[in-house]
Structure formats: C-alpha cells, structure tokens
Amino acid sequence: MKCPEIFLLLPTCSILHEDRNVIDLVLLLAVALTTLNESAMKTLKDYWSSMEAPMMSKHICMWKSALAFLLKANVWLTFIPGMKAVLEVLKYLYKCNKRVARSRKVPLSEFYVEEIGLSPPLLQQDVTLWRQLKWGQVQEGDNLPPVFCRYPFLLDLQSKINIFNYDAAITKITHSFIHDQVTAGLFQNLYTQAPTPIILLRLRRTALLEDVFRQLSYADHDNFKKQLVVEFVEDSKQTDVNKRDFFLHAFNELLAPESEMFMYNDTQTMIWFPSQPKVESKQYFLFGILCGLALNNSNIVHMPFPLAMFKKLVNMKPTLDDMIEFRPTVGKSLRCLLYDYTDDVIENMDTTFCVHWDGVNVELDPQEKGKPVISANKKEFVDAYLDYAMNKSVERVFEEFRRGFYKVCDRDVVEFFQPEELRGVMVGTEAYDWDVFRQNTVYDGQFHVGHPTIVTFWEVFEELTDEQKKAFLLFLTGCDRVPILGMEQVRMSVSVLPNSTQNHLPESLTCHCILMLPQYNSKERLQSKLIEALKHNRGFWRE
Ligand SMILES: *[C@@H]1O[C@H](CO)[C@@H](O)[C@H](O)[C@H]1NC(C)=O
Ligand SMILES: *[C@@H]1O[C@H](CO)[C@@H](O)[C@H](O)[C@H]1NC(C)=O
Ligand SMILES: *[C@@H]1O[C@H](CO)[C@@H](O)[C@H](O)[C@H]1NC(C)=O
Ligand SMILES: *[C@@H]1O[C@H](CO)[C@@H](O)[C@H](O)[C@H]1NC(C)=O
C-alpha cells in the first residue's frame, strides 16, 4: 500500500462505493492513506490538485458515502479507528480543491454530508465535545469520537445554523438530556445552571440610536453574551416583537445618510466603511455589537454591505470580484487592465497610481507621486488599489466593528460559515416564493383552506403588487426579507380576529407569524382594509 497511485485508482471502482465494503476496505484505505510518508503524500496531493472536477467528485463521493454509512449506522458514539482518517482524507481533498483554478473546482456543496445534520443528538454531542476540548476540560486522545466541528466544510448550512444555535443555547441544556443521550462520564460538570441573565435596553422610540449607543457603551462587556431584552419607554411590554421592531428601525436609521457612518456607492444602494470617518470610531464598535446581537438573536437585518465585509469577518481577503460588486465601473476597468488591454493600450491610457476614493485623491505608491501604470506594474497597481479600498482605508473602523461583533458572537462558530452563507444568515435573501408561502400557511379555529374569507384573502393577496407583498411580509414577520433557508421557514397561521367588526383592520403577531383577520363580508372591504393596514402599520411599530 505504499504506492500512492493506488489511492487514485481505488476510489473509481464502484465496489468501494458500496456500503458493505466500508468497514473492511474503505476505512482501511483511509488509515493507510493518512499514514503515508511525506513524499508519497506530496505526490498524492499533486495528483489530486491536477484532477479534473468530475474525477475529484468521484473521490469525494466515495469517502462521503463511507461517512454517511457510518452515521446512518449510528456508530458515531463509539470510537471507530478509521472514521477520523476518512475525515482527514476529505480535508486533504477540500484543501486541494481550494487551491485549483476556478474552472476545475468542485462546488463546496459537494463536500456537505447531510447525514451529520440529520441527527440533532449527534450535533449536540459534537458541539459539546468540541467546546470541552477547546477549553481543556477534556484531553485530546485517540479514543475520543471524531469532532465534526473541526471539519466545518462538511457541514451544510442548516447544520451550521443549528450548531450556532446550540452553541448559543448550550448553557440551557439540562443534565438530563446529556445523561439520556451520551455515554461515559465525559460530559459531566459542564452545565452549571443559573437563571438566564439578560441585557436590558430601555429605549425611547424618538431617540432610538442615541439611547442604544449610550446604553451599550455603558454596559459591562460581559453582558453582551446574555439574552437581549428590549423595552420601549412608551410601552413597557417585553416581547419578541419589540426586539424585531428594534432591529428593523435601528438598522434603518443607521443606514440612512443622516447617521454619517458609511460611504455609499454612487447609486446609494450599497454601503462600505468610510476612509474619513465623520463619527467617533467607538460608534463602529457599538455597531459591531448591534450586528452581533442581531445575529445571535436570529434577526435578519437590512445591511447592504458587499460580500467583502463578510469575507473580512471570517478572515478572508477581498478580491477584484468584491470591487466589481461595490463599484462595478471601477472593478471592471481594473479587470480589463489586468486581462484584456494590450501593453500599448495601457501605456496610452495615462493612468497613474493616484486614484480617487471616497471623495479624496490617494497616492497608492507614496514613494513616487504620480507613478504611471504600465504593463509591468499593472498587477501591483490593482493589488494596491484593492488593498487600499478594502483594507487600508477602513482598517481602523473595521477593526473596531469586528471587535464589537466578536464581543457578542463566538468567533470559532462564525468562522464555520462561508462568507456567502454568513451574509445570507444575517441579511436574508430576496428569493420570494409566494406559492411556497401560501402552501405552508395553516389555519386556526373557524378558518380552514376552503373558508370564504380565506378564499377571498388569497384572491386579494395574489392581486397585490410585489412591493405590497413585501410590505405584507414585513407586517407579518417584522422583516421584509426571506430567511436564507427559504420561504419554507415562514409559516403563517391565520386566525379570526376576536370580537372584530367590519371596521377593524387585520392585525399580526409578528413573533408568532400569526395573521388575525376579521371575517369581512366582501372582497372590496378585505382588500381596502388589508392595504390600509399595510400602509400605516409596520408590524407593531405604531407611530
Ligand atoms: C452599487 O451597488 C449595486 C449592487 O452591487 C450595483 O448594482 C450598482 O451598480 C452600484 N452602483 C454604482 C454606481 O456603482
Ligand atoms: C491590510 O493593511 C495592513 C496595513 O495597513 C497590512 O499590514 C495587512 O497585511 C493588510 N491585510 C491584508 C489582508 O492584506
Ligand atoms: C448568544 O447569546 C446567548 C444568550 O442569549 C449566549 O449564551 C451565547 O454565548 C451567545 N452565543 C453566541 C454563539 O454568540
Ligand atoms: C369578546 O367578547 C366576549 C363577550 O362578547 C368577551 O367575553 C370576551 O372577553 C371578548 N374577547 C376579547 C378578546 O376581547
């Protein structure tokens, strides 16, 4: 088995993809592979890196099905020698795949092993063990089960979100659960129970940001990991509705030009950190805390940053694509400069290392003012431009932002996410699928799918404009964007508004996604009342 070519050949044999050969062949193969000597390993990695995508897929598939087989057989509680080796092999493949050119890359989703996410006890045990190892409460050792959290590339988005939530809730899991689910004394003395402490924000609606920033800046930093409770001075009910209301309006105010916190792209549709901040850098620290709180409290917020911001949060370097997203004209011309223009064209363009960014001129090479861009230094120019726009010019404020964000959220868990996923989880998507929305709706009390009011309601709903439908989603859920996992996540329940007359407006309970509808006696009335409700009622935020 010391000849590395064998490891390239075997995964293409279909018998190795069969369940009955997992224990006797695939696991042994994994162990043999992970114990290869350095030079054989190097040869193997070179082979992998030169593979075309379909072949790579075949390899991934074999190792994945072995893993899936073991997971389905429920053997993850016991220690199986080859299982860690399979995980390690997948990690090698993942790393090789990351390095190859885009055209030969296998999509990241091919690495997902859905079976990991299908078992909540597995995920919970895994998070627990992972945290214990992290804090040195359990020693590393050969007889521990594998820790999937160490292989986040295997986790699909739903699993990552679940892990994030377990990690957040872990102190609330009771001893009994652990004893039921998990063998050995491994998992004891972890959960010191105390009533969940809270961080309370008491705010005036009329001075929302001022109050938030003041209270956050006085708060003890240890408090940020606690449960958030929002109370409005005007009506001191403490509910989830307040929280959604709060995030919705706080972010709207933050992103408005009056807050002076961000720079915008020319169409004012995207924001970025400014190179000459007009407000104190502490504000960005507090903004980071707010974003962390929104994520930790599963609140989708409106935050039109380019992907670059989410890359930076998980320590990835922005690229030209990110510039193209934020400033398409600048980005595309840089791309042409790099790849399309001939040397002559470049010399004739008279471009210099002096660029205009966020309202000021910047010398990208401070050593040589007005240095011309020629084909020999075009790469240096593009790199310097990107580094200035996405890194240097925002370094101080971004660091403050990041510091605040990670005061609330757990860095290790956040870094599981790909930047696209993190953006999706935080800001939602615009994948409105109103058919799914309708199919998932349930009815309560007197209402049922064939009830005349319900039939009329859907007629009216279908006739709403796209904007009005979004306003309806906002009215219903407190947020007008779709959760990253899709419209399936929004399950409306419709019930009769108690004691209502023809003159009442429909109401909503945003925290439970309930629409409360009076039994109107005509379509016209239902339509006018619904539209009226959407117009001047943004959730429970009554002005
Ligand atoms: C601003 O960003 C949006 C989103 O990427 C883009 O569609 C738009 O073209 C940008 N506007 C300008 C003028 O750069
Ligand atoms: C960002 O800029 C700083 C200097 O301002 C530099 O030290 C650092 O390496 C840069 N980061 C990246 C990811 O290039
Ligand atoms: C999120 O908040 C909870 C309390 O609600 C806290 O226990 C936890 O540490 C935070 N979790 C993460 C992942 O940031
Ligand atoms: C509805 O009216 C009945 C009597 O007409 C009353 O007992 C009940 O409390 C009312 N319910 C609500 C929710 O106002």
XYZ file of C-alpha atoms and ligand atoms in Angstrom:
599
model
C 0.000 0.000 0.000
C 2.936 2.357 -0.106
C 2.448 3.252 -3.708
C 0.299 6.393 -3.825
C -1.216 5.665 -7.260
C -3.405 3.020 -5.694
C -5.261 5.751 -3.813
C -6.153 7.372 -7.107
C -7.360 4.204 -8.679
C -9.446 2.639 -5.961
C -11.986 5.441 -5.472
C -13.004 4.996 -9.097
C -14.008 1.369 -8.517
C -17.693 1.106 -7.916
C -17.420 -1.683 -5.355
C -15.711 0.714 -2.995
C -18.808 2.891 -3.119
C -20.917 0.092 -1.679
C -21.959 0.076 1.956
C -20.850 -3.487 2.580
C -17.240 -2.598 1.856
C -16.986 0.430 4.098
C -15.702 -1.258 7.221
C -13.397 -3.786 5.582
C -12.000 -1.721 2.748
C -12.670 1.998 2.768
C -11.737 2.564 6.392
C -8.510 0.619 5.984
C -7.739 2.582 2.882
C -8.261 5.824 4.798
C -5.950 4.733 7.576
C -3.301 3.660 5.077
C -3.601 6.948 3.241
C -3.260 9.102 6.333
C -0.155 7.208 7.418
C 1.718 7.608 4.130
C 5.163 9.073 4.406
C 5.719 12.687 3.492
C 6.970 12.260 -0.047
C 4.235 9.810 -1.013
C 1.701 12.229 0.456
C 3.154 15.073 -1.570
C 2.867 13.031 -4.765
C -0.718 12.247 -3.942
C -1.599 15.873 -3.275
C -0.065 16.864 -6.585
C -2.207 14.258 -8.337
C -5.323 15.488 -6.615
C -4.566 19.077 -7.487
C -4.245 18.227 -11.142
C -7.531 16.324 -11.298
C -10.486 17.454 -13.366
C -13.665 18.211 -11.415
C -15.646 15.064 -12.368
C -12.842 12.815 -11.129
C -12.493 14.840 -7.949
C -16.237 14.436 -7.406
C -15.883 10.681 -7.644
C -13.228 10.676 -4.958
C -15.202 12.924 -2.666
C -18.243 10.771 -3.221
C -16.558 7.569 -2.100
C -15.285 8.995 1.170
C -18.534 10.780 1.814
C -20.638 7.679 1.333
C -18.430 5.793 3.767
C -19.017 8.518 6.310
C -22.735 8.619 5.605
C -22.917 4.872 6.057
C -21.260 5.051 9.461
C -23.506 7.900 10.529
C -26.651 6.091 9.440
C -25.487 3.004 11.315
C -25.426 5.224 14.399
C -21.909 4.303 15.323
C -20.722 7.822 15.949
C -20.983 7.394 19.701
C -18.420 4.677 19.654
C -14.900 5.068 18.615
C -14.151 3.651 15.186
C -10.483 3.765 14.209
C -10.905 4.604 10.538
C -13.527 7.288 10.879
C -11.152 10.104 11.775
C -8.951 9.022 8.906
C -11.869 9.412 6.495
C -12.425 12.921 7.807
C -8.751 13.711 7.349
C -8.790 12.444 3.773
C -11.786 14.623 2.999
C -9.899 17.544 4.466
C -6.955 16.909 2.144
C -9.312 16.843 -0.814
C -11.020 20.009 0.358
C -7.710 21.820 0.634
C -6.566 20.684 -2.796
C -9.867 21.735 -4.288
C -9.497 25.154 -2.732
C -6.178 25.697 -4.452
C -7.104 24.747 -8.007
C -8.319 27.158 -10.683
C -11.970 28.077 -10.643
C -12.803 26.096 -13.783
C -11.588 22.876 -12.167
C -13.134 23.486 -8.767
C -15.804 21.218 -7.377
C -18.603 23.254 -5.757
C -18.205 23.483 -1.988
C -21.630 21.950 -1.501
C -20.299 18.633 -2.814
C -18.448 18.269 0.442
C -21.593 18.545 2.542
C -22.504 15.383 4.409
C -26.205 15.903 5.091
C -26.300 12.932 7.451
C -24.358 14.915 10.043
C -27.176 17.420 10.281
C -29.926 14.816 10.323
C -29.174 13.772 13.855
C -29.697 16.517 16.450
C -28.148 14.447 19.281
C -25.037 13.960 17.170
C -24.701 17.680 16.539
C -25.286 18.487 20.184
C -22.764 15.967 21.392
C -20.344 17.238 18.833
C -20.646 20.875 19.856
C -20.297 19.880 23.487
C -17.178 17.839 22.947
C -15.686 20.467 20.703
C -16.201 23.154 23.354
C -14.767 20.935 26.072
C -11.657 20.286 24.027
C -11.365 23.970 23.293
C -11.443 24.814 26.981
C -9.217 21.935 28.015
C -11.965 20.232 30.032
C -11.370 17.088 28.057
C -7.951 15.974 26.904
C -7.222 15.102 23.319
C -6.854 11.394 22.914
C -7.088 8.618 20.411
C -10.213 7.144 21.915
C -12.392 10.227 21.511
C -15.069 10.159 18.814
C -14.309 12.390 15.845
C -15.304 16.037 16.244
C -17.204 17.201 13.188
C -16.979 20.849 14.214
C -13.316 20.574 13.280
C -14.356 19.879 9.713
C -16.824 22.707 9.076
C -16.583 22.244 5.300
C -18.615 19.037 5.731
C -21.498 20.900 7.335
C -24.369 22.157 5.230
C -25.907 25.487 6.013
C -28.718 24.089 8.135
C -26.193 22.217 10.302
C -24.070 25.308 10.715
C -27.073 27.314 11.791
C -28.060 24.581 14.222
C -24.561 24.465 15.649
C -24.583 28.202 16.038
C -27.849 27.951 17.939
C -26.716 25.047 20.120
C -23.566 26.861 20.936
C -25.633 29.860 21.958
C -28.096 27.828 23.975
C -25.740 25.276 25.420
C -25.848 26.590 28.938
C -29.558 25.962 28.932
C -29.340 22.267 28.094
C -30.104 20.272 31.168
C -28.153 17.474 32.705
C -30.939 15.047 31.999
C -30.549 15.428 28.285
C -26.881 14.728 28.451
C -27.390 11.635 30.574
C -30.036 10.331 28.245
C -28.075 10.800 25.130
C -24.491 10.307 25.910
C -22.478 7.554 27.465
C -19.499 7.845 29.795
C -18.664 10.414 32.396
C -17.202 12.544 29.659
C -19.938 15.081 29.609
C -20.337 15.867 33.268
C -19.749 19.052 35.195
C -20.244 21.188 32.144
C -23.505 22.864 32.765
C -23.531 24.997 35.809
C -27.099 26.138 35.840
C -28.233 29.638 36.657
C -31.294 31.594 35.564
C -30.587 33.074 32.152
C -29.215 36.554 32.723
C -30.354 39.304 30.441
C -29.134 42.524 28.974
C -31.916 45.069 29.034
C -32.107 48.007 26.670
C -34.699 50.582 27.654
C -35.224 52.908 24.759
C -37.219 55.875 23.574
C -38.612 55.344 20.110
C -37.981 59.004 19.375
C -34.284 58.770 20.229
C -33.575 55.203 19.338
C -29.948 55.297 18.221
C -28.918 57.817 20.806
C -30.315 55.612 23.574
C -28.913 52.385 22.145
C -25.435 53.736 21.739
C -25.425 55.312 25.173
C -26.639 52.175 26.912
C -24.369 49.830 25.007
C -21.343 51.939 25.733
C -22.036 51.902 29.470
C -22.863 48.210 29.547
C -20.418 45.755 31.016
C -18.814 43.887 28.124
C -19.561 40.548 29.748
C -23.218 41.360 29.304
C -23.241 41.135 25.550
C -23.408 37.377 25.560
C -26.563 37.482 27.602
C -30.070 37.327 26.306
C -31.239 40.612 24.859
C -34.453 42.192 26.072
C -35.723 45.409 24.537
C -38.206 47.665 26.216
C -39.678 50.856 24.869
C -40.300 53.643 27.323
C -43.565 54.414 25.515
C -44.974 50.942 26.168
C -43.078 48.744 28.514
C -44.164 45.320 27.331
C -41.213 42.992 26.980
C -41.778 40.826 23.960
C -40.036 39.440 20.963
C -41.961 41.883 18.881
C -40.068 44.697 20.489
C -36.810 43.074 19.548
C -37.712 42.747 15.890
C -39.131 46.213 15.852
C -35.995 47.464 17.424
C -33.596 45.837 14.955
C -35.682 46.898 11.992
C -35.734 50.547 12.977
C -32.264 50.738 14.437
C -30.741 49.445 11.204
C -32.900 51.668 9.046
C -31.711 54.680 10.993
C -28.091 53.559 11.000
C -28.035 53.106 7.262
C -29.699 56.427 6.492
C -27.279 59.101 5.247
C -28.036 61.211 8.338
C -26.151 58.762 10.540
C -22.976 59.682 8.610
C -21.474 56.307 9.418
C -20.964 54.839 5.972
C -19.895 55.659 2.474
C -22.282 54.686 -0.308
C -21.687 53.594 -3.850
C -22.947 56.019 -6.457
C -26.445 54.592 -6.669
C -26.696 54.670 -2.881
C -27.653 51.013 -2.874
C -24.594 49.626 -1.112
C -22.609 50.742 1.876
C -18.978 50.484 2.867
C -16.854 51.788 5.677
C -15.605 55.348 5.126
C -11.951 56.233 4.755
C -12.514 59.539 6.569
C -14.986 58.641 9.324
C -17.148 61.544 10.458
C -18.157 59.894 13.719
C -16.016 58.528 16.541
C -14.556 55.086 15.968
C -16.363 53.927 19.097
C -19.610 54.096 17.110
C -18.313 51.328 14.860
C -17.512 49.218 17.874
C -21.103 49.658 19.034
C -22.407 48.993 15.537
C -20.439 45.727 15.607
C -22.110 44.821 18.875
C -25.512 45.519 17.362
C -24.767 43.317 14.356
C -23.575 40.582 16.700
C -26.745 40.876 18.747
C -28.849 40.678 15.593
C -27.083 37.503 14.500
C -27.191 35.922 17.924
C -30.873 36.721 18.248
C -31.617 35.303 14.781
C -32.824 38.612 13.485
C -32.472 39.273 9.810
C -31.360 42.857 9.368
C -31.039 45.215 6.463
C -27.319 45.612 5.894
C -26.382 46.155 2.246
C -22.663 45.541 2.527
C -20.795 43.907 -0.331
C -19.598 40.371 0.249
C -16.187 41.828 1.106
C -17.428 42.730 4.582
C -18.446 39.154 5.344
C -15.179 37.871 3.917
C -13.268 40.140 6.237
C -15.305 38.946 9.207
C -14.193 35.372 8.559
C -10.609 36.401 7.764
C -10.710 36.082 4.019
C -9.155 38.635 1.750
C -11.485 40.563 -0.598
C -10.752 40.227 -4.291
C -11.443 42.036 -7.527
C -14.915 40.457 -7.607
C -15.745 42.368 -4.462
C -14.740 45.638 -6.049
C -16.904 44.722 -9.041
C -19.837 44.213 -6.726
C -19.447 47.512 -4.907
C -18.195 49.755 -7.710
C -18.861 47.933 -10.978
C -17.259 50.600 -13.140
C -14.030 50.743 -11.162
C -13.885 46.980 -10.741
C -14.489 46.205 -14.378
C -11.913 48.668 -15.584
C -9.353 47.133 -13.250
C -10.228 43.746 -14.672
C -9.770 44.974 -18.239
C -6.452 46.482 -17.264
C -5.291 43.156 -15.884
C -6.584 40.774 -18.512
C -7.815 42.489 -21.669
C -5.779 45.514 -22.630
C -2.594 45.217 -24.655
C 0.563 46.885 -23.437
C 0.083 49.721 -25.941
C -3.410 50.478 -24.765
C -2.215 50.565 -21.163
C 0.662 52.968 -21.934
C -1.724 55.252 -23.791
C -4.244 55.411 -21.007
C -2.067 57.663 -18.872
C -3.308 56.073 -15.674
C -1.273 56.765 -12.571
C -1.070 55.313 -9.089
C -3.085 58.307 -7.910
C -6.715 57.253 -7.508
C -9.897 58.883 -6.296
C -11.623 57.030 -3.467
C -14.324 58.165 -1.056
C -14.001 61.787 -2.093
C -10.221 62.169 -1.874
C -7.187 61.556 -4.065
C -4.833 58.891 -2.819
C -1.285 58.052 -3.894
C -1.152 54.275 -3.903
C 2.629 54.400 -4.012
C 3.594 57.092 -1.512
C 7.272 56.724 -2.528
C 6.633 58.013 -6.018
C 3.875 60.549 -6.601
C 2.037 60.254 -9.922
C 3.742 56.962 -10.791
C 2.432 55.796 -14.176
C 0.708 52.453 -14.595
C 2.463 50.340 -17.217
C 2.017 46.703 -18.060
C 4.969 45.723 -15.896
C 3.323 47.112 -12.766
C -0.382 46.707 -13.554
C -0.717 43.807 -11.111
C 0.946 45.833 -8.392
C -1.418 48.715 -9.166
C -4.573 46.576 -8.971
C -3.418 44.888 -5.764
C -2.599 48.236 -4.202
C -5.974 49.677 -5.237
C -7.869 46.751 -3.755
C -5.785 46.763 -0.621
C -6.413 50.465 -0.164
C -10.169 50.340 -0.762
C -10.969 47.141 1.077
C -8.324 47.096 3.752
C -6.039 50.041 4.497
C -8.562 52.847 4.218
C -11.008 51.100 6.519
C -8.622 49.318 8.810
C -9.294 51.307 11.956
C -13.072 51.417 11.749
C -13.323 47.853 10.552
C -11.204 46.606 13.435
C -13.489 48.427 15.829
C -16.501 46.892 14.124
C -15.025 43.418 14.255
C -14.067 43.812 17.897
C -17.659 44.695 18.759
C -19.102 41.900 16.677
C -16.981 39.258 18.367
C -17.815 40.619 21.799
C -21.201 39.040 21.155
C -20.630 36.160 18.795
C -18.327 33.222 19.100
C -15.548 33.615 16.553
C -14.924 29.902 16.135
C -18.524 29.233 15.204
C -18.887 32.231 12.911
C -15.804 31.109 11.022
C -17.594 27.893 10.058
C -19.619 29.885 7.583
C -18.612 30.678 4.058
C -18.914 34.453 3.525
C -21.960 33.963 1.262
C -23.636 31.904 3.939
C -22.866 34.399 6.665
C -24.333 37.175 4.565
C -27.427 35.073 3.887
C -27.921 34.250 7.540
C -27.525 37.865 8.602
C -29.352 39.756 5.903
C -31.635 37.133 4.356
C -32.320 36.914 0.668
C -34.760 38.242 -1.891
C -35.877 34.797 -3.045
C -39.577 35.487 -2.569
C -41.606 32.424 -3.382
C -45.214 33.305 -2.708
C -46.535 29.911 -3.811
C -44.493 28.181 -1.136
C -45.634 30.818 1.313
C -49.260 30.034 0.513
C -48.780 26.252 0.617
C -47.188 26.462 4.055
C -49.930 28.566 5.575
C -52.043 26.927 8.273
C -55.456 27.959 9.536
C -56.772 28.216 13.034
C -60.166 27.973 14.720
C -63.066 28.610 12.344
C -60.747 29.206 9.423
C -59.781 26.460 7.000
C -58.439 26.450 3.472
C -61.921 26.481 1.898
C -63.425 29.122 4.222
C -64.905 32.018 2.174
C -62.809 34.649 3.978
C -59.649 32.643 3.298
C -60.508 32.113 -0.365
C -61.084 35.841 -0.693
C -57.928 36.625 1.226
C -55.768 34.701 -1.259
C -57.553 36.337 -4.207
C -56.715 39.717 -2.739
C -53.180 38.648 -1.892
C -52.453 37.455 -5.430
C -53.532 40.848 -6.750
C -51.116 42.778 -4.525
C -48.075 44.323 -6.195
C -44.622 42.911 -5.405
C -43.965 45.861 -3.143
C -47.221 45.295 -1.290
C -46.430 41.607 -0.839
C -43.102 42.552 0.705
C -44.926 45.014 2.929
C -47.198 42.149 3.934
C -44.211 40.014 4.902
C -42.935 42.900 6.984
C -46.361 43.302 8.573
C -46.493 39.599 9.343
C -42.944 38.831 10.451
C -41.314 42.154 11.235
C -38.875 41.696 8.391
C -39.279 42.086 4.654
C -36.573 39.669 3.546
C -36.585 35.906 3.192
C -34.597 33.690 5.557
C -31.552 32.108 3.899
C -33.076 28.650 4.131
C -36.004 29.778 2.057
C -39.621 30.802 2.217
C -40.370 27.381 3.800
C -39.141 28.919 7.046
C -42.010 31.390 7.120
C -45.126 29.578 8.292
C -48.075 31.883 8.533
C -51.017 30.922 10.661
C -54.320 32.725 10.027
C -56.920 33.064 12.729
C -60.068 35.074 13.280
C -59.520 38.439 14.955
C -61.530 38.052 18.169
C -64.649 40.204 18.575
C -63.970 42.096 15.375
C -66.410 44.062 13.240
C -66.312 45.013 9.565
C -64.451 48.158 10.560
C -61.474 46.518 12.210
C -58.131 46.278 10.440
C -56.288 42.963 10.147
C -53.628 42.547 12.813
C -50.488 40.485 13.157
C -48.475 38.878 15.913
C -45.049 39.144 14.364
C -43.246 36.950 16.858
C -45.532 34.024 16.060
C -46.165 34.806 12.437
C -49.934 34.969 13.021
C -52.316 36.952 10.858
C -55.549 37.865 12.607
C -58.253 38.553 10.121
C -61.790 39.855 10.721
C -64.436 37.946 8.749
C -65.123 40.671 6.170
C -68.253 40.245 4.112
C -66.914 41.474 0.792
C -63.739 41.235 -1.226
C -63.615 45.028 -1.635
C -63.645 45.535 2.101
C -60.984 42.909 2.731
C -58.815 44.481 0.084
C -59.139 48.041 1.321
C -58.648 47.079 4.976
C -55.590 44.955 4.228
C -53.964 47.638 2.141
C -54.737 50.217 4.774
C -53.133 48.014 7.425
C -50.008 47.553 5.315
C -49.749 51.264 4.672
C -49.686 52.641 8.138
C -48.752 49.687 10.219
C -45.250 48.394 10.062
C -45.627 45.461 12.419
C -46.290 46.706 15.919
C -44.442 49.916 15.418
C -47.341 52.312 15.760
C -46.221 55.863 15.198
C -23.958 49.994 -6.339
O -24.043 48.614 -5.956
C -25.066 47.876 -6.614
C -25.063 46.473 -6.049
O -23.944 45.737 -6.431
C -24.846 47.871 -8.105
O -25.903 47.182 -8.743
C -24.776 49.302 -8.601
O -24.492 49.297 -9.970
C -23.706 50.073 -7.824
N -23.729 51.446 -8.299
C -22.671 52.088 -8.784
C -22.942 53.364 -9.480
O -21.535 51.687 -8.665
C -4.132 45.377 5.486
O -3.310 46.506 5.619
C -2.321 46.425 6.636
C -1.548 47.733 6.667
O -2.397 48.821 6.789
C -1.405 45.259 6.369
O -0.490 45.121 7.438
C -2.206 43.976 6.229
O -1.386 42.898 5.860
C -3.306 44.140 5.199
N -4.186 42.973 5.238
C -4.355 42.158 4.217
C -5.302 41.029 4.416
O -3.787 42.306 3.149
C -25.594 34.342 22.122
O -26.393 34.716 23.214
C -26.572 33.729 24.198
C -27.593 34.226 25.189
O -28.778 34.523 24.560
C -25.219 33.440 24.837
O -25.362 32.443 25.826
C -24.230 32.985 23.792
O -22.937 32.946 24.312
C -24.237 33.806 22.529
N -23.809 32.862 21.531
C -23.011 33.090 20.536
C -22.744 31.979 19.622
O -22.519 34.150 20.334
C -65.148 39.070 23.229
O -66.427 39.334 23.685
C -66.857 38.471 24.734
C -68.275 38.814 25.061
O -68.927 39.349 23.973
C -65.964 38.654 25.952
O -66.337 37.752 26.978
C -64.519 38.409 25.545
O -63.655 38.707 26.631
C -64.126 39.259 24.349
N -62.828 38.843 23.910
C -61.848 39.683 23.638
C -60.557 39.067 23.218
O -61.953 40.876 23.710
